[in-house]
Amino acid sequence: MVYFLVLFLLMAIGFLTLAKINRTTVLFFSLFAFLIMIFFGGLRYKVGADWESYERIFNEAKLDNLFEIGIEPFFNLFIIIVKWFNLNYLFLVFAVFTISTAIKFAFLFRYSNSIFTALLIYFPIQFMAYDINGIRQGLAIGIIFWSVDSLIKRKIWSFIAIVSLAMCFHYSAVIFFPFYFIANKKLKAKTIHVTILLSIMLGFLLQKIILSFLLPRLSGLESVFAQKVFSYSSSEEYGQGLSLGFSTLHRLLIFYLFFFFYEKINLSEGLKNILLNGYFISMVLYFLFSAIEIVAARGSLYYRSFDLLIIASFLTIPKKYEYKFFIFLLICFYAFFGVYTNLKLPFNGLTPYNNTFFNLIV
C-alpha cells in the first residue's frame, strides 16, 4: 500500500536523523520529505472523501455567487482567481495542498526539536485525515499553527489577524480565539485534574440529553452550523457517541505523559506552557461534545493539532541514545497504527490511490 510506503520513508529519515546532526542536514532531509508529501498529496487524483464535492464547488464558483455557494467567500474567491487564469481543478488541489504543507513544514522546522518524529505523527493524524480529506480545514490548521509566535510574545492583534485569516478558509477556526486568554496561564495541577474529570463525567452524562433533546431542535434551524451538526448526528458513519476506547484513552495518555515529564522536556518554557494548555483545552472540548464523535473530534481539532510537537518532544526526555531509540520505535508503531486505522475506516476517501503523474506516464 502506497500510504505505508510514504510512512516507511519518513521512518527511515527519522531514524537517520535520530542522532545529533547539523541544521543544514536537517534542512536537506526536510526538503526531501516535503517533496515526497507534495508529490503524494498535491498530485493525487480523485483521492479524498470531499474530492467530488470540491470539484462541484469549483465548477459552480463565480463572482456572482461569491456569498451563496455554501463555503467561505475567501476560499470561493481563491477558486475564482484560479479559474480566471484558465487553470483547472487539479491545479487548485495542488496549490492549496502545497501552501498548507509548506506552512506546516516551516512551523515544525522552527519549533519542533525533532521534525521528522513530528512528521510521523502528522502523516496519519493530519495529512490523511484533513489535508487529503478536508482541503480547507487542513489549510486553516496550518495557519493557526503560526499564531504560536503571537501567543508567546503576547501580541493580541497579530493573533487576531492570524486566526481571522484561518477563518477565511474554514469558519471552525473561530473556536481558537479564546485561547489567547488561556495560553500563557500557569494552571494548577489540581485545576487540570478536576476539570478533566468533570468534563469526562459531564460529557458522558449529557450524551442522552443532547441526542434526545437538543439535536432534534437543530433540524429546524437555518444556520449552516446547526445543519451540519444535525447531519453528522444523523449519520451512521459519524453520529456515534464516544466511549472509553482507544481514541479517548490515548489522548489522556499523551497529555499526562507530557504533564508528568514537563520539566524534563527540552522546549522553551513559553512554548511548553502553550502546548500543555492547548492539549488540556482539546480534551475538555472533546469530552464535553462526546455525544457526537465527529463534532468532539473537530471541535477540539485546532487545540489537539499541537500534539505533533508534544509527542515528538518525548524524545528529549531520556539522555541515552538507546532510550531515545526505544521511544522512537514506539512512536513509529503509533504512526503505523494510525495509518492502518485510517485505511480501515469506511468511506475514508483514501483508496484506491491514484496520482496525476501516473496518469501522464501511462
PDB file of N, CA and C in Angstrom, residues 39-121:
ATOM      1  N   PHE A  39       4.391  15.515  -3.820  1.00  0.00           N
ATOM      2  CA  PHE A  39       4.128  14.567  -4.913  1.00  0.00           C
ATOM      3  C   PHE A  39       2.958  13.665  -4.564  1.00  0.00           C
ATOM      4  N   PHE A  40       2.951  13.158  -3.347  1.00  0.00           N
ATOM      5  CA  PHE A  40       1.940  12.191  -2.940  1.00  0.00           C
ATOM      6  C   PHE A  40       0.570  12.832  -2.717  1.00  0.00           C
ATOM      7  N   GLY A  41       0.552  13.990  -2.061  1.00  0.00           N
ATOM      8  CA  GLY A  41      -0.721  14.624  -1.721  1.00  0.00           C
ATOM      9  C   GLY A  41      -1.170  15.668  -2.715  1.00  0.00           C
ATOM     10  N   GLY A  42      -0.238  16.484  -3.193  1.00  0.00           N
ATOM     11  CA  GLY A  42      -0.605  17.568  -4.096  1.00  0.00           C
ATOM     12  C   GLY A  42      -1.002  17.102  -5.479  1.00  0.00           C
ATOM     13  N   LEU A  43      -0.422  15.981  -5.924  1.00  0.00           N
ATOM     14  CA  LEU A  43      -0.715  15.463  -7.262  1.00  0.00           C
ATOM     15  C   LEU A  43      -1.711  14.304  -7.238  1.00  0.00           C
ATOM     16  N   ARG A  44      -2.340  14.077  -6.095  1.00  0.00           N
ATOM     17  CA  ARG A  44      -3.324  12.983  -6.040  1.00  0.00           C
ATOM     18  C   ARG A  44      -4.455  13.262  -7.032  1.00  0.00           C
ATOM     19  N   TYR A  45      -5.108  12.178  -7.449  1.00  0.00           N
ATOM     20  CA  TYR A  45      -6.170  12.314  -8.454  1.00  0.00           C
ATOM     21  C   TYR A  45      -7.395  11.529  -8.001  1.00  0.00           C
ATOM     22  N   LYS A  46      -8.490  12.244  -7.769  1.00  0.00           N
ATOM     23  CA  LYS A  46      -9.744  11.647  -7.314  1.00  0.00           C
ATOM     24  C   LYS A  46      -9.561  10.871  -6.011  1.00  0.00           C
ATOM     25  N   VAL A  47      -8.735  11.415  -5.141  1.00  0.00           N
ATOM     26  CA  VAL A  47      -8.499  10.824  -3.827  1.00  0.00           C
ATOM     27  C   VAL A  47      -8.946  11.830  -2.772  1.00  0.00           C
ATOM     28  N   GLY A  48      -9.744  11.371  -1.826  1.00  0.00           N
ATOM     29  CA  GLY A  48     -10.267  12.249  -0.780  1.00  0.00           C
ATOM     30  C   GLY A  48     -11.782  12.182  -0.743  1.00  0.00           C
ATOM     31  N   ALA A  49     -12.317  12.095   0.462  1.00  0.00           N
ATOM     32  CA  ALA A  49     -13.771  11.979   0.620  1.00  0.00           C
ATOM     33  C   ALA A  49     -14.509  13.177   0.042  1.00  0.00           C
ATOM     34  N   ASP A  50     -13.857  14.345   0.028  1.00  0.00           N
ATOM     35  CA  ASP A  50     -14.509  15.566  -0.453  1.00  0.00           C
ATOM     36  C   ASP A  50     -14.105  15.941  -1.880  1.00  0.00           C
ATOM     37  N   TRP A  51     -13.430  15.030  -2.573  1.00  0.00           N
ATOM     38  CA  TRP A  51     -12.930  15.355  -3.911  1.00  0.00           C
ATOM     39  C   TRP A  51     -14.049  15.815  -4.840  1.00  0.00           C
ATOM     40  N   GLU A  52     -15.111  15.037  -4.910  1.00  0.00           N
ATOM     41  CA  GLU A  52     -16.206  15.351  -5.838  1.00  0.00           C
ATOM     42  C   GLU A  52     -16.963  16.602  -5.421  1.00  0.00           C
ATOM     43  N   SER A  53     -17.160  16.799  -4.116  1.00  0.00           N
ATOM     44  CA  SER A  53     -17.894  17.985  -3.672  1.00  0.00           C
ATOM     45  C   SER A  53     -17.095  19.255  -3.935  1.00  0.00           C
ATOM     46  N   TYR A  54     -15.780  19.200  -3.740  1.00  0.00           N
ATOM     47  CA  TYR A  54     -14.947  20.361  -4.044  1.00  0.00           C
ATOM     48  C   TYR A  54     -14.873  20.610  -5.555  1.00  0.00           C
ATOM     49  N   GLU A  55     -14.890  19.544  -6.309  1.00  0.00           N
ATOM     50  CA  GLU A  55     -14.886  19.699  -7.772  1.00  0.00           C
ATOM     51  C   GLU A  55     -16.179  20.365  -8.241  1.00  0.00           C
ATOM     52  N   ARG A  56     -17.287  19.991  -7.609  1.00  0.00           N
ATOM     53  CA  ARG A  56     -18.570  20.629  -7.934  1.00  0.00           C
ATOM     54  C   ARG A  56     -18.542  22.099  -7.564  1.00  0.00           C
ATOM     55  N   ILE A  57     -18.007  22.406  -6.380  1.00  0.00           N
ATOM     56  CA  ILE A  57     -17.890  23.796  -5.941  1.00  0.00           C
ATOM     57  C   ILE A  57     -17.016  24.582  -6.913  1.00  0.00           C
ATOM     58  N   PHE A  58     -15.921  23.967  -7.354  1.00  0.00           N
ATOM     59  CA  PHE A  58     -15.011  24.624  -8.303  1.00  0.00           C
ATOM     60  C   PHE A  58     -15.745  24.965  -9.599  1.00  0.00           C
ATOM     61  N   ASN A  59     -16.535  24.028 -10.089  1.00  0.00           N
ATOM     62  CA  ASN A  59     -17.255  24.246 -11.350  1.00  0.00           C
ATOM     63  C   ASN A  59     -18.344  25.311 -11.220  1.00  0.00           C
ATOM     64  N   GLU A  60     -18.952  25.398 -10.040  1.00  0.00           N
ATOM     65  CA  GLU A  60     -20.056  26.350  -9.838  1.00  0.00           C
ATOM     66  C   GLU A  60     -19.588  27.747  -9.433  1.00  0.00           C
ATOM     67  N   ALA A  61     -18.372  27.837  -8.906  1.00  0.00           N
ATOM     68  CA  ALA A  61     -17.901  29.110  -8.342  1.00  0.00           C
ATOM     69  C   ALA A  61     -17.767  30.194  -9.412  1.00  0.00           C
ATOM     70  N   LYS A  62     -18.308  31.351  -9.107  1.00  0.00           N
ATOM     71  CA  LYS A  62     -18.162  32.534  -9.956  1.00  0.00           C
ATOM     72  C   LYS A  62     -18.415  33.765  -9.105  1.00  0.00           C
ATOM     73  N   LEU A  63     -18.038  34.912  -9.618  1.00  0.00           N
ATOM     74  CA  LEU A  63     -18.127  36.140  -8.841  1.00  0.00           C
ATOM     75  C   LEU A  63     -19.559  36.460  -8.430  1.00  0.00           C
ATOM     76  N   ASP A  64     -20.516  36.060  -9.258  1.00  0.00           N
ATOM     77  CA  ASP A  64     -21.926  36.366  -8.974  1.00  0.00           C
ATOM     78  C   ASP A  64     -22.446  35.657  -7.726  1.00  0.00           C
ATOM     79  N   ASN A  65     -21.899  34.484  -7.416  1.00  0.00           N
ATOM     80  CA  ASN A  65     -22.400  33.737  -6.257  1.00  0.00           C
ATOM     81  C   ASN A  65     -21.337  33.611  -5.157  1.00  0.00           C
ATOM     82  N   LEU A  66     -20.505  34.643  -5.030  1.00  0.00           N
ATOM     83  CA  LEU A  66     -19.395  34.638  -4.084  1.00  0.00           C
ATOM     84  C   LEU A  66     -19.848  34.304  -2.664  1.00  0.00           C
ATOM     85  N   PHE A  67     -21.033  34.796  -2.273  1.00  0.00           N
ATOM     86  CA  PHE A  67     -21.522  34.601  -0.906  1.00  0.00           C
ATOM     87  C   PHE A  67     -22.668  33.589  -0.835  1.00  0.00           C
ATOM     88  N   GLU A  68     -22.892  32.860  -1.918  1.00  0.00           N
ATOM     89  CA  GLU A  68     -24.071  31.994  -1.958  1.00  0.00           C
ATOM     90  C   GLU A  68     -23.753  30.526  -2.187  1.00  0.00           C
ATOM     91  N   ILE A  69     -22.490  30.190  -2.372  1.00  0.00           N
ATOM     92  CA  ILE A  69     -22.164  28.837  -2.803  1.00  0.00           C
ATOM     93  C   ILE A  69     -22.027  27.854  -1.636  1.00  0.00           C
ATOM     94  N   GLY A  70     -22.051  28.364  -0.389  1.00  0.00           N
ATOM     95  CA  GLY A  70     -22.052  27.464   0.763  1.00  0.00           C
ATOM     96  C   GLY A  70     -20.693  27.237   1.389  1.00  0.00           C
ATOM     97  N   ILE A  71     -19.655  27.949   0.915  1.00  0.00           N
ATOM     98  CA  ILE A  71     -18.353  27.860   1.552  1.00  0.00           C
ATOM     99  C   ILE A  71     -17.862  29.270   1.863  1.00  0.00           C
ATOM    100  N   GLU A  72     -16.752  29.358   2.570  1.00  0.00           N
ATOM    101  CA  GLU A  72     -16.205  30.653   2.939  1.00  0.00           C
ATOM    102  C   GLU A  72     -15.918  31.489   1.695  1.00  0.00           C
ATOM    103  N   PRO A  73     -16.388  32.742   1.645  1.00  0.00           N
ATOM    104  CA  PRO A  73     -16.217  33.598   0.464  1.00  0.00           C
ATOM    105  C   PRO A  73     -14.762  33.768   0.031  1.00  0.00           C
ATOM    106  N   PHE A  74     -13.834  33.802   0.999  1.00  0.00           N
ATOM    107  CA  PHE A  74     -12.426  33.978   0.663  1.00  0.00           C
ATOM    108  C   PHE A  74     -11.904  32.790  -0.135  1.00  0.00           C
ATOM    109  N   PHE A  75     -12.321  31.579   0.255  1.00  0.00           N
ATOM    110  CA  PHE A  75     -11.917  30.387  -0.486  1.00  0.00           C
ATOM    111  C   PHE A  75     -12.578  30.377  -1.860  1.00  0.00           C
ATOM    112  N   ASN A  76     -13.820  30.803  -1.909  1.00  0.00           N
ATOM    113  CA  ASN A  76     -14.533  30.915  -3.180  1.00  0.00           C
ATOM    114  C   ASN A  76     -13.808  31.891  -4.110  1.00  0.00           C
ATOM    115  N   LEU A  77     -13.339  32.997  -3.548  1.00  0.00           N
ATOM    116  CA  LEU A  77     -12.601  33.990  -4.330  1.00  0.00           C
ATOM    117  C   LEU A  77     -11.298  33.404  -4.865  1.00  0.00           C
ATOM    118  N   PHE A  78     -10.643  32.598  -4.045  1.00  0.00           N
ATOM    119  CA  PHE A  78      -9.412  31.938  -4.480  1.00  0.00           C
ATOM    120  C   PHE A  78      -9.688  31.034  -5.692  1.00  0.00           C
ATOM    121  N   ILE A  79     -10.808  30.324  -5.656  1.00  0.00           N
ATOM    122  CA  ILE A  79     -11.202  29.477  -6.785  1.00  0.00           C
ATOM    123  C   ILE A  79     -11.422  30.326  -8.037  1.00  0.00           C
ATOM    124  N   ILE A  80     -12.105  31.441  -7.873  1.00  0.00           N
ATOM    125  CA  ILE A  80     -12.407  32.328  -8.999  1.00  0.00           C
ATOM    126  C   ILE A  80     -11.120  32.852  -9.639  1.00  0.00           C
ATOM    127  N   ILE A  81     -10.130  33.184  -8.816  1.00  0.00           N
ATOM    128  CA  ILE A  81      -8.836  33.657  -9.337  1.00  0.00           C
ATOM    129  C   ILE A  81      -8.150  32.550 -10.134  1.00  0.00           C
ATOM    130  N   VAL A  82      -8.193  31.328  -9.612  1.00  0.00           N
ATOM    131  CA  VAL A  82      -7.604  30.184 -10.324  1.00  0.00           C
ATOM    132  C   VAL A  82      -8.281  29.993 -11.682  1.00  0.00           C
ATOM    133  N   LYS A  83      -9.595  30.079 -11.700  1.00  0.00           N
ATOM    134  CA  LYS A  83     -10.343  29.919 -12.947  1.00  0.00           C
ATOM    135  C   LYS A  83     -10.095  31.080 -13.911  1.00  0.00           C
ATOM    136  N   TRP A  84      -9.865  32.284 -13.377  1.00  0.00           N
ATOM    137  CA  TRP A  84      -9.608  33.456 -14.216  1.00  0.00           C
ATOM    138  C   TRP A  84      -8.338  33.266 -15.044  1.00  0.00           C
ATOM    139  N   PHE A  85      -7.362  32.515 -14.500  1.00  0.00           N
ATOM    140  CA  PHE A  85      -6.122  32.209 -15.219  1.00  0.00           C
ATOM    141  C   PHE A  85      -6.255  30.940 -16.072  1.00  0.00           C
ATOM    142  N   ASN A  86      -7.512  30.464 -16.235  1.00  0.00           N
ATOM    143  CA  ASN A  86      -7.797  29.275 -17.046  1.00  0.00           C
ATOM    144  C   ASN A  86      -7.079  28.021 -16.523  1.00  0.00           C
ATOM    145  N   LEU A  87      -6.937  27.949 -15.203  1.00  0.00           N
ATOM    146  CA  LEU A  87      -6.349  26.773 -14.578  1.00  0.00           C
ATOM    147  C   LEU A  87      -7.474  25.876 -14.068  1.00  0.00           C
ATOM    148  N   ASN A  88      -7.205  24.590 -13.984  1.00  0.00           N
ATOM    149  CA  ASN A  88      -8.269  23.629 -13.674  1.00  0.00           C
ATOM    150  C   ASN A  88      -8.305  23.247 -12.192  1.00  0.00           C
ATOM    151  N   TYR A  89      -9.212  22.352 -11.880  1.00  0.00           N
ATOM    152  CA  TYR A  89      -9.426  21.903 -10.504  1.00  0.00           C
ATOM    153  C   TYR A  89      -8.187  21.210  -9.938  1.00  0.00           C
ATOM    154  N   LEU A  90      -7.459  20.478 -10.772  1.00  0.00           N
ATOM    155  CA  LEU A  90      -6.250  19.801 -10.308  1.00  0.00           C
ATOM    156  C   LEU A  90      -5.217  20.809  -9.801  1.00  0.00           C
ATOM    157  N   PHE A  91      -5.151  21.955 -10.471  1.00  0.00           N
ATOM    158  CA  PHE A  91      -4.218  22.990 -10.018  1.00  0.00           C
ATOM    159  C   PHE A  91      -4.653  23.545  -8.666  1.00  0.00           C
ATOM    160  N   LEU A  92      -5.963  23.727  -8.474  1.00  0.00           N
ATOM    161  CA  LEU A  92      -6.468  24.215  -7.194  1.00  0.00           C
ATOM    162  C   LEU A  92      -6.055  23.285  -6.063  1.00  0.00           C
ATOM    163  N   VAL A  93      -6.265  21.978  -6.258  1.00  0.00           N
ATOM    164  CA  VAL A  93      -5.899  20.987  -5.242  1.00  0.00           C
ATOM    165  C   VAL A  93      -4.404  21.058  -4.954  1.00  0.00           C
ATOM    166  N   PHE A  94      -3.611  21.127  -6.014  1.00  0.00           N
ATOM    167  CA  PHE A  94      -2.159  21.172  -5.855  1.00  0.00           C
ATOM    168  C   PHE A  94      -1.729  22.447  -5.125  1.00  0.00           C
ATOM    169  N   ALA A  95      -2.302  23.581  -5.506  1.00  0.00           N
ATOM    170  CA  ALA A  95      -1.910  24.868  -4.921  1.00  0.00           C
ATOM    171  C   ALA A  95      -2.265  24.936  -3.440  1.00  0.00           C
ATOM    172  N   VAL A  96      -3.495  24.571  -3.095  1.00  0.00           N
ATOM    173  CA  VAL A  96      -3.929  24.628  -1.695  1.00  0.00           C
ATOM    174  C   VAL A  96      -3.117  23.663  -0.847  1.00  0.00           C
ATOM    175  N   PHE A  97      -2.902  22.460  -1.372  1.00  0.00           N
ATOM    176  CA  PHE A  97      -2.148  21.462  -0.623  1.00  0.00           C
ATOM    177  C   PHE A  97      -0.702  21.913  -0.413  1.00  0.00           C
ATOM    178  N   THR A  98      -0.091  22.462  -1.440  1.00  0.00           N
ATOM    179  CA  THR A  98       1.307  22.897  -1.341  1.00  0.00           C
ATOM    180  C   THR A  98       1.461  24.027  -0.329  1.00  0.00           C
ATOM    181  N   ILE A  99       0.560  25.001  -0.373  1.00  0.00           N
ATOM    182  CA  ILE A  99       0.610  26.112   0.579  1.00  0.00           C
ATOM    183  C   ILE A  99       0.426  25.597   2.006  1.00  0.00           C
ATOM    184  N   SER A 100      -0.577  24.737   2.196  1.00  0.00           N
ATOM    185  CA  SER A 100      -0.868  24.192   3.522  1.00  0.00           C
ATOM    186  C   SER A 100       0.314  23.405   4.071  1.00  0.00           C
ATOM    187  N   THR A 101       0.910  22.552   3.237  1.00  0.00           N
ATOM    188  CA  THR A 101       2.031  21.709   3.668  1.00  0.00           C
ATOM    189  C   THR A 101       3.274  22.541   3.934  1.00  0.00           C
ATOM    190  N   ALA A 102       3.533  23.538   3.099  1.00  0.00           N
ATOM    191  CA  ALA A 102       4.706  24.404   3.281  1.00  0.00           C
ATOM    192  C   ALA A 102       4.620  25.151   4.612  1.00  0.00           C
ATOM    193  N   ILE A 103       3.428  25.639   4.936  1.00  0.00           N
ATOM    194  CA  ILE A 103       3.225  26.350   6.204  1.00  0.00           C
ATOM    195  C   ILE A 103       3.537  25.429   7.388  1.00  0.00           C
ATOM    196  N   LYS A 104       3.066  24.196   7.320  1.00  0.00           N
ATOM    197  CA  LYS A 104       3.261  23.257   8.423  1.00  0.00           C
ATOM    198  C   LYS A 104       4.717  22.831   8.554  1.00  0.00           C
ATOM    199  N   PHE A 105       5.379  22.598   7.420  1.00  0.00           N
ATOM    200  CA  PHE A 105       6.789  22.227   7.465  1.00  0.00           C
ATOM    201  C   PHE A 105       7.628  23.357   8.061  1.00  0.00           C
ATOM    202  N   ALA A 106       7.340  24.590   7.645  1.00  0.00           N
ATOM    203  CA  ALA A 106       8.080  25.742   8.168  1.00  0.00           C
ATOM    204  C   ALA A 106       7.867  25.864   9.679  1.00  0.00           C
ATOM    205  N   PHE A 107       6.640  25.617  10.125  1.00  0.00           N
ATOM    206  CA  PHE A 107       6.324  25.679  11.552  1.00  0.00           C
ATOM    207  C   PHE A 107       7.098  24.612  12.318  1.00  0.00           C
ATOM    208  N   LEU A 108       7.081  23.368  11.826  1.00  0.00           N
ATOM    209  CA  LEU A 108       7.770  22.277  12.507  1.00  0.00           C
ATOM    210  C   LEU A 108       9.280  22.488  12.501  1.00  0.00           C
ATOM    211  N   PHE A 109       9.815  23.013  11.396  1.00  0.00           N
ATOM    212  CA  PHE A 109      11.253  23.261  11.314  1.00  0.00           C
ATOM    213  C   PHE A 109      11.679  24.288  12.364  1.00  0.00           C
ATOM    214  N   ARG A 110      10.815  25.249  12.628  1.00  0.00           N
ATOM    215  CA  ARG A 110      11.143  26.301  13.587  1.00  0.00           C
ATOM    216  C   ARG A 110      10.955  25.861  15.035  1.00  0.00           C
ATOM    217  N   TYR A 111       9.884  25.131  15.320  1.00  0.00           N
ATOM    218  CA  TYR A 111       9.516  24.893  16.711  1.00  0.00           C
ATOM    219  C   TYR A 111       9.779  23.474  17.221  1.00  0.00           C
ATOM    220  N   SER A 112       9.837  22.482  16.341  1.00  0.00           N
ATOM    221  CA  SER A 112       9.989  21.110  16.814  1.00  0.00           C
ATOM    222  C   SER A 112      11.451  20.789  17.094  1.00  0.00           C
ATOM    223  N   ASN A 113      11.683  20.025  18.152  1.00  0.00           N
ATOM    224  CA  ASN A 113      13.041  19.577  18.434  1.00  0.00           C
ATOM    225  C   ASN A 113      13.342  18.250  17.751  1.00  0.00           C
ATOM    226  N   SER A 114      12.381  17.727  16.998  1.00  0.00           N
ATOM    227  CA  SER A 114      12.589  16.519  16.189  1.00  0.00           C
ATOM    228  C   SER A 114      11.555  16.522  15.071  1.00  0.00           C
ATOM    229  N   ILE A 115      11.836  17.268  14.020  1.00  0.00           N
ATOM    230  CA  ILE A 115      10.856  17.491  12.956  1.00  0.00           C
ATOM    231  C   ILE A 115      10.400  16.195  12.301  1.00  0.00           C
ATOM    232  N   PHE A 116      11.290  15.220  12.158  1.00  0.00           N
ATOM    233  CA  PHE A 116      10.909  14.000  11.442  1.00  0.00           C
ATOM    234  C   PHE A 116      10.058  13.080  12.308  1.00  0.00           C
ATOM    235  N   THR A 117      10.249  13.150  13.612  1.00  0.00           N
ATOM    236  CA  THR A 117       9.341  12.433  14.512  1.00  0.00           C
ATOM    237  C   THR A 117       7.974  13.098  14.479  1.00  0.00           C
ATOM    238  N   ALA A 118       7.955  14.425  14.429  1.00  0.00           N
ATOM    239  CA  ALA A 118       6.688  15.164  14.327  1.00  0.00           C
ATOM    240  C   ALA A 118       5.963  14.810  13.034  1.00  0.00           C
ATOM    241  N   LEU A 119       6.718  14.606  11.950  1.00  0.00           N
ATOM    242  CA  LEU A 119       6.104  14.249  10.669  1.00  0.00           C
ATOM    243  C   LEU A 119       5.464  12.864  10.720  1.00  0.00           C
ATOM    244  N   LEU A 120       6.032  11.973  11.537  1.00  0.00           N
ATOM    245  CA  LEU A 120       5.436  10.642  11.696  1.00  0.00           C
ATOM    246  C   LEU A 120       4.048  10.742  12.328  1.00  0.00           C
ATOM    247  N   ILE A 121       3.865  11.724  13.196  1.00  0.00           N
ATOM    248  CA  ILE A 121       2.557  11.947  13.809  1.00  0.00           C
ATOM    249  C   ILE A 121       1.651  12.691  12.835  1.00  0.00           C
TER     250      ILE A 121
END
